[in-house]
mmCIF file of C-alpha atoms and ligand atoms in Angstrom:
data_model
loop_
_atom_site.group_PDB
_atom_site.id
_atom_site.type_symbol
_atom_site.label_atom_id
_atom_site.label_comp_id
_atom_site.label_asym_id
_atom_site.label_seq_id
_atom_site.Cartn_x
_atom_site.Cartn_y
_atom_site.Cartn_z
ATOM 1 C CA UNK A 1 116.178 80.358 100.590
ATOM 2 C CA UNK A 2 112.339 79.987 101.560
ATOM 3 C CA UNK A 3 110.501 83.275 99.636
ATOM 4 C CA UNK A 4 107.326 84.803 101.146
ATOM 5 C CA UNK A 5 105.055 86.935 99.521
ATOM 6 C CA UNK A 6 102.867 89.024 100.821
ATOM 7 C CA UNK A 7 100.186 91.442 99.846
ATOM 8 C CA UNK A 8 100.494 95.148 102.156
ATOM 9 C CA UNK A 9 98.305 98.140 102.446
ATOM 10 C CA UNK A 10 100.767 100.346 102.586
ATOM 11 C CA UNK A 11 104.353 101.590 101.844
ATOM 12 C CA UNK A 12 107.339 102.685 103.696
ATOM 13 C CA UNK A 13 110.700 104.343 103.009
ATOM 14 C CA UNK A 14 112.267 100.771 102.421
ATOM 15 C CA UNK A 15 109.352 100.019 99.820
ATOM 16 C CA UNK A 16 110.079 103.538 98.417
ATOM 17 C CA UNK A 17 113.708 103.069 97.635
ATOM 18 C CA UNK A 18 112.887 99.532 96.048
ATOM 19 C CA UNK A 19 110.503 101.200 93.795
ATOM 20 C CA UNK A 20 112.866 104.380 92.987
ATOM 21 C CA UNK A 21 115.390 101.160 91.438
ATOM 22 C CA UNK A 22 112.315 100.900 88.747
ATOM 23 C CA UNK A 23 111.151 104.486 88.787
ATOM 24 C CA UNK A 24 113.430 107.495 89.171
ATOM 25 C CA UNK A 25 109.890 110.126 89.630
ATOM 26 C CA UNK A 26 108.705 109.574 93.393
ATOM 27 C CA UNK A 27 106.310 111.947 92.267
ATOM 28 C CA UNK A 28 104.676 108.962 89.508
ATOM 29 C CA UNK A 29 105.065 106.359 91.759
ATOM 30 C CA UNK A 30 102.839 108.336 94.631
ATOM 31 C CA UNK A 31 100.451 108.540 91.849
ATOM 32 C CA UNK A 32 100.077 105.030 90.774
ATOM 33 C CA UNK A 33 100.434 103.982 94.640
ATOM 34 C CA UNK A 34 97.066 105.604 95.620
ATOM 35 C CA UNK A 35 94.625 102.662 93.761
ATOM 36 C CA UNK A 36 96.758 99.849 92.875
ATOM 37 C CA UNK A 37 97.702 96.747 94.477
ATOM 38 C CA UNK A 38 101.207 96.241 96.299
ATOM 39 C CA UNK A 39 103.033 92.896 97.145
ATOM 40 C CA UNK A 40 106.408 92.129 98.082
ATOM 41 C CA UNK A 41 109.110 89.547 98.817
ATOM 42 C CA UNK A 42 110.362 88.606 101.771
ATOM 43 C CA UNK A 43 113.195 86.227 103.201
ATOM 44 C CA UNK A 44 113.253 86.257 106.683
ATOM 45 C CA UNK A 45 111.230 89.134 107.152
ATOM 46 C CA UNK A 46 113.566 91.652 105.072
ATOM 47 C CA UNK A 47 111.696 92.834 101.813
ATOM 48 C CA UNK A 48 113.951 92.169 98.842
ATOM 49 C CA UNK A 49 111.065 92.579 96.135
ATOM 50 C CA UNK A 50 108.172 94.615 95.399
ATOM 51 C CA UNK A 51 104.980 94.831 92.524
ATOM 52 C CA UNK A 52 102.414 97.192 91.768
ATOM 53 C CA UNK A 53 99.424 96.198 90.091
ATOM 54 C CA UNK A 54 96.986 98.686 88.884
ATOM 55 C CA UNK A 55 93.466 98.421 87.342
ATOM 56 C CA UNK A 56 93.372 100.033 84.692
ATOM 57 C CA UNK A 57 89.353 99.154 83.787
ATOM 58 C CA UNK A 58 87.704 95.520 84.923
ATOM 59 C CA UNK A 59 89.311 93.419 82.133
ATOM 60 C CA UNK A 60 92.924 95.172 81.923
ATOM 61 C CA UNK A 61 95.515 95.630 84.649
ATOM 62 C CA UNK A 62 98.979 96.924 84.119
ATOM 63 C CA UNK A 63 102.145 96.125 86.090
ATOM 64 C CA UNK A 64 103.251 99.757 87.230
ATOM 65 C CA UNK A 65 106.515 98.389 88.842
ATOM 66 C CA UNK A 66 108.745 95.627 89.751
ATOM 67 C CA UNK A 67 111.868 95.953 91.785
ATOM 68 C CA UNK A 68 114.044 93.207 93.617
ATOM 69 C CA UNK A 69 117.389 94.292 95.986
ATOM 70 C CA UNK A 70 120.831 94.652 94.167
ATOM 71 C CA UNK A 71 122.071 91.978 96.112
ATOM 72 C CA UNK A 72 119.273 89.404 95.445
ATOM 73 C CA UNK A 73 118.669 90.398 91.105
ATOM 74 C CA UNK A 74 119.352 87.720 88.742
ATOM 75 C CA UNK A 75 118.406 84.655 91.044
ATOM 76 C CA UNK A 76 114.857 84.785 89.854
ATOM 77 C CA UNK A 77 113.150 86.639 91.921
ATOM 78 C CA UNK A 78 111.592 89.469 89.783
ATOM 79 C CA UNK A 79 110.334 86.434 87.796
ATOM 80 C CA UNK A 80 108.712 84.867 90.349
ATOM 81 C CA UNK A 81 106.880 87.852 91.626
ATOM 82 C CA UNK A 82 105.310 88.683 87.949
ATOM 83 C CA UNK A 83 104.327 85.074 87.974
ATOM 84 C CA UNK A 84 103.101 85.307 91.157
ATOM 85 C CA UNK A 85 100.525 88.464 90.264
ATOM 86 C CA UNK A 86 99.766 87.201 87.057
ATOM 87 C CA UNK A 87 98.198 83.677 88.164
ATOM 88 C CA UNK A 88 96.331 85.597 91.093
ATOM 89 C CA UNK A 89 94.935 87.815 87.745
ATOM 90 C CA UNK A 90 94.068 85.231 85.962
ATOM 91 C CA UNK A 91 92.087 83.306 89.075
ATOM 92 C CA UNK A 92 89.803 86.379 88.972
ATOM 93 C CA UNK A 93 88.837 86.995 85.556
ATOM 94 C CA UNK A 94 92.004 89.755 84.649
ATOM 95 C CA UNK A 95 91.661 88.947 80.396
ATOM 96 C CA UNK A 96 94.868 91.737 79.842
ATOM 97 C CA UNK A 97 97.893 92.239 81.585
ATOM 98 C CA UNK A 98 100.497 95.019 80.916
ATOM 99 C CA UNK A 99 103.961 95.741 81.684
ATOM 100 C CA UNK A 100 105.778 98.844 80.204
ATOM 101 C CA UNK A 101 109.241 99.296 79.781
ATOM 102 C CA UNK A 102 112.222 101.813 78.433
ATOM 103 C CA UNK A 103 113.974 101.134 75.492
ATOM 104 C CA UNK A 104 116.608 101.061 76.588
ATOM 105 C CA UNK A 105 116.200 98.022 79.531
ATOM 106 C CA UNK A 106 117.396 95.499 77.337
ATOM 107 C CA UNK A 107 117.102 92.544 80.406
ATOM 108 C CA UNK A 108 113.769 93.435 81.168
ATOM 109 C CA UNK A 109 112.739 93.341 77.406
ATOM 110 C CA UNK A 110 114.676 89.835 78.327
ATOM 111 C CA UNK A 111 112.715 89.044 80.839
ATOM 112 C CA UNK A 112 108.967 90.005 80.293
ATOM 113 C CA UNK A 113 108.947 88.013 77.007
ATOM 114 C CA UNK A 114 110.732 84.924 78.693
ATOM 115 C CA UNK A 115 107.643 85.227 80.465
ATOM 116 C CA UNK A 116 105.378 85.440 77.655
ATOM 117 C CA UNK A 117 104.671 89.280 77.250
ATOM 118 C CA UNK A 118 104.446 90.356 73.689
ATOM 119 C CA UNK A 119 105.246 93.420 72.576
ATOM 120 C CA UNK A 120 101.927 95.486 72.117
ATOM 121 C CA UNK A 121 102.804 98.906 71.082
ATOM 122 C CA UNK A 122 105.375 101.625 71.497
ATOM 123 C CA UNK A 123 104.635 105.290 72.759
ATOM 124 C CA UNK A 124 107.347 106.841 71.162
ATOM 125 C CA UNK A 125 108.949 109.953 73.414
ATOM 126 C CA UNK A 126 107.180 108.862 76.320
ATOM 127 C CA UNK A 127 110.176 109.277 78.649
ATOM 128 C CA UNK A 128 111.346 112.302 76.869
ATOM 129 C CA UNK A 129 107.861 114.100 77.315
ATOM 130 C CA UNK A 130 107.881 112.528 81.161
ATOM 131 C CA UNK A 131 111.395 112.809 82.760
ATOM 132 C CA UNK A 132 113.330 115.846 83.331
ATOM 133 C CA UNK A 133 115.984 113.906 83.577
ATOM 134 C CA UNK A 134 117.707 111.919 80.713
ATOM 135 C CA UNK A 135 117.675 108.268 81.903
ATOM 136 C CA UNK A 136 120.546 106.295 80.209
ATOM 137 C CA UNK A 137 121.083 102.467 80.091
ATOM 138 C CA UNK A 138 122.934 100.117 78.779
ATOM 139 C CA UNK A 139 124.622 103.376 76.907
ATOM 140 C CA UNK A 140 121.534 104.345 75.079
ATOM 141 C CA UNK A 141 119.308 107.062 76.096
ATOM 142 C CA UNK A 142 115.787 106.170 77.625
ATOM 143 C CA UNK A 143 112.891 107.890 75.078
ATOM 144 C CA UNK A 144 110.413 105.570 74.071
ATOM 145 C CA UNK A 145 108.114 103.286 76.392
ATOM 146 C CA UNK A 146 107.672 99.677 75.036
ATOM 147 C CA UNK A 147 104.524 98.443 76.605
ATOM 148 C CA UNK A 148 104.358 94.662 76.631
ATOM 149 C CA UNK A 149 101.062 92.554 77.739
ATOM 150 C CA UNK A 150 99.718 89.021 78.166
ATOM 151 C CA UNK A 151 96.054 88.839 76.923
ATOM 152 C CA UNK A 152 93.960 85.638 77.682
ATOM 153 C CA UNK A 153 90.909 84.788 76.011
HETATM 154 C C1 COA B 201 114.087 93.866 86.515
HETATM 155 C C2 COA B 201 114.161 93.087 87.813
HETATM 156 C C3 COA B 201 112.870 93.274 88.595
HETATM 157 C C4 COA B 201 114.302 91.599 87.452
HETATM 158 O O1 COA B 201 114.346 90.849 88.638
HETATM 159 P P1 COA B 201 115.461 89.752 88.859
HETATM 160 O O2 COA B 201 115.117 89.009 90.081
HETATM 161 O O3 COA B 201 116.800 90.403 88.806
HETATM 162 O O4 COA B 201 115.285 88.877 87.543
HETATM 163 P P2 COA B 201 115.224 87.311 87.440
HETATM 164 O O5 COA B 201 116.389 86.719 88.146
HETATM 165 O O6 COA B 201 113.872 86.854 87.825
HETATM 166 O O7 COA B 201 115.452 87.183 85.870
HETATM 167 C C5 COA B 201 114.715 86.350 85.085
HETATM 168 C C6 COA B 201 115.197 86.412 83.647
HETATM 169 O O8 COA B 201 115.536 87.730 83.192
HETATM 170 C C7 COA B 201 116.802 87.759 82.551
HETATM 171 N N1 COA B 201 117.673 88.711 83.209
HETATM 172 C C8 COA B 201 117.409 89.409 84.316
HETATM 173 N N2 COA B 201 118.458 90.207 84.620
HETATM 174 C C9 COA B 201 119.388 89.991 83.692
HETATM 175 C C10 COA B 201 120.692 90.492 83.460
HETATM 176 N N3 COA B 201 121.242 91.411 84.274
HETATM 177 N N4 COA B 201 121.373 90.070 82.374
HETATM 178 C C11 COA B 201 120.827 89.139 81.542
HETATM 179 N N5 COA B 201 119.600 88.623 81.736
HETATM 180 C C12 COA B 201 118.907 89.022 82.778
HETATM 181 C C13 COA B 201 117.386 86.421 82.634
HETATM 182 O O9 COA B 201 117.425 86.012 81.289
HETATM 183 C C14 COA B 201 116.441 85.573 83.442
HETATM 184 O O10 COA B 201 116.004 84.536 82.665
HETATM 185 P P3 COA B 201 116.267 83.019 83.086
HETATM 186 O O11 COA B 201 115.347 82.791 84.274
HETATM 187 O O12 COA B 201 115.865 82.278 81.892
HETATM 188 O O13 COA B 201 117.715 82.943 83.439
HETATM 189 C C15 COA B 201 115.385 93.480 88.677
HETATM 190 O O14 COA B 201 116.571 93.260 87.956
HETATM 191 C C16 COA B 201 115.336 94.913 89.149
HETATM 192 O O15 COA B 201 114.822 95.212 90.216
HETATM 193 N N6 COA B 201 115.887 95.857 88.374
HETATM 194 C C17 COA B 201 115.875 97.261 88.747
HETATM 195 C C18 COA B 201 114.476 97.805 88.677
HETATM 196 C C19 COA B 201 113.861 97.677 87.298
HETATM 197 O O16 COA B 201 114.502 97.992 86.303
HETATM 198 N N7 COA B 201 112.590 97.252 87.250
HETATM 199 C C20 COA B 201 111.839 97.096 86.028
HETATM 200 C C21 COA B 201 111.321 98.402 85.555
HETATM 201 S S1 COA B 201 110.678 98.319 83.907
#
């Protein structure tokens, strides 16, 4: 299964509804779409994976979202694209990387630290404050954003 990953301009529907998996407000993930960086997965030319990178000031950039196809989750992809941004970061100077997640995605918590994201601090009520609707997961509800990051010195 040969991956390809490739960095686009812009998005269409099928980049939308990958996103929307990460991200239930189309109207956030407009607004983090107009200056961030977007690259996604492909095997044979279908997309299967998509991550947004934003700058958030020349030493910091924060993962906005990450999203891989039902069908293809759990065979390593999502890993392999955070990998892939994070080495192209590092190659140009990036010192801080973030990733922010609910508390209630208990395999991404998995994931981000298998990594090597630490936790870095916790905005309690975020998605409360955010979402009009309750998110639920794993059978808790979705209030408090855990944002994770990888600093190098
Ligand atoms: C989160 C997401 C991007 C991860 O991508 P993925 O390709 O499914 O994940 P990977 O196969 O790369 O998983 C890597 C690690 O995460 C862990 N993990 C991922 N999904 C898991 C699951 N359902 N159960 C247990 N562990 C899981 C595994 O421990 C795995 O570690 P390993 O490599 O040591 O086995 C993907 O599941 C997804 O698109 N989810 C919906 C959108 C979303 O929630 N995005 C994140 C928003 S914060």
């Amino acid at each position: 299964m040969e991956v390809e990953i490739k960095k686009i301009q812009s998005v269409t529907n099928i980049h939308l509804d990958l996103l929307l998996l990460a991200d239930p407000s189309i109207e956030k993930i407009k607004e983090y779409l107009i200056d961030s960086e977007i690259y996604t997965a492909l095997i044979n030319d279908e997309t299967i994976g998509i991550i947004i990178i934003k700058e958030i000031d020349h030493l910091k950039k924060e993962i906005m979202n990450v999203a891989v196809k039902e069908e293809h989750q759990n065979k390593g992809l999502g890993k392999k694209l955070i990998n892939f941004v994070i080495n192209i970061e590092k190659n140009n100077g990036t010192k801080i990387i973030e990733i922010g997640t609910g508390n209630s995605s208990i395999n991404q918590l998995l994931l981000y630290q298998k990594i090597g994201f630490r936790i870095a601090s916790i905005e309690r009520d975020f998605f409360s404050r955010n979402y009009q609707e309750v998110i639920i997961e794993n059978g808790i509800i979705c209030k408090d954003m855990i944002k994770l990051s990888i600093e190098y010195k």
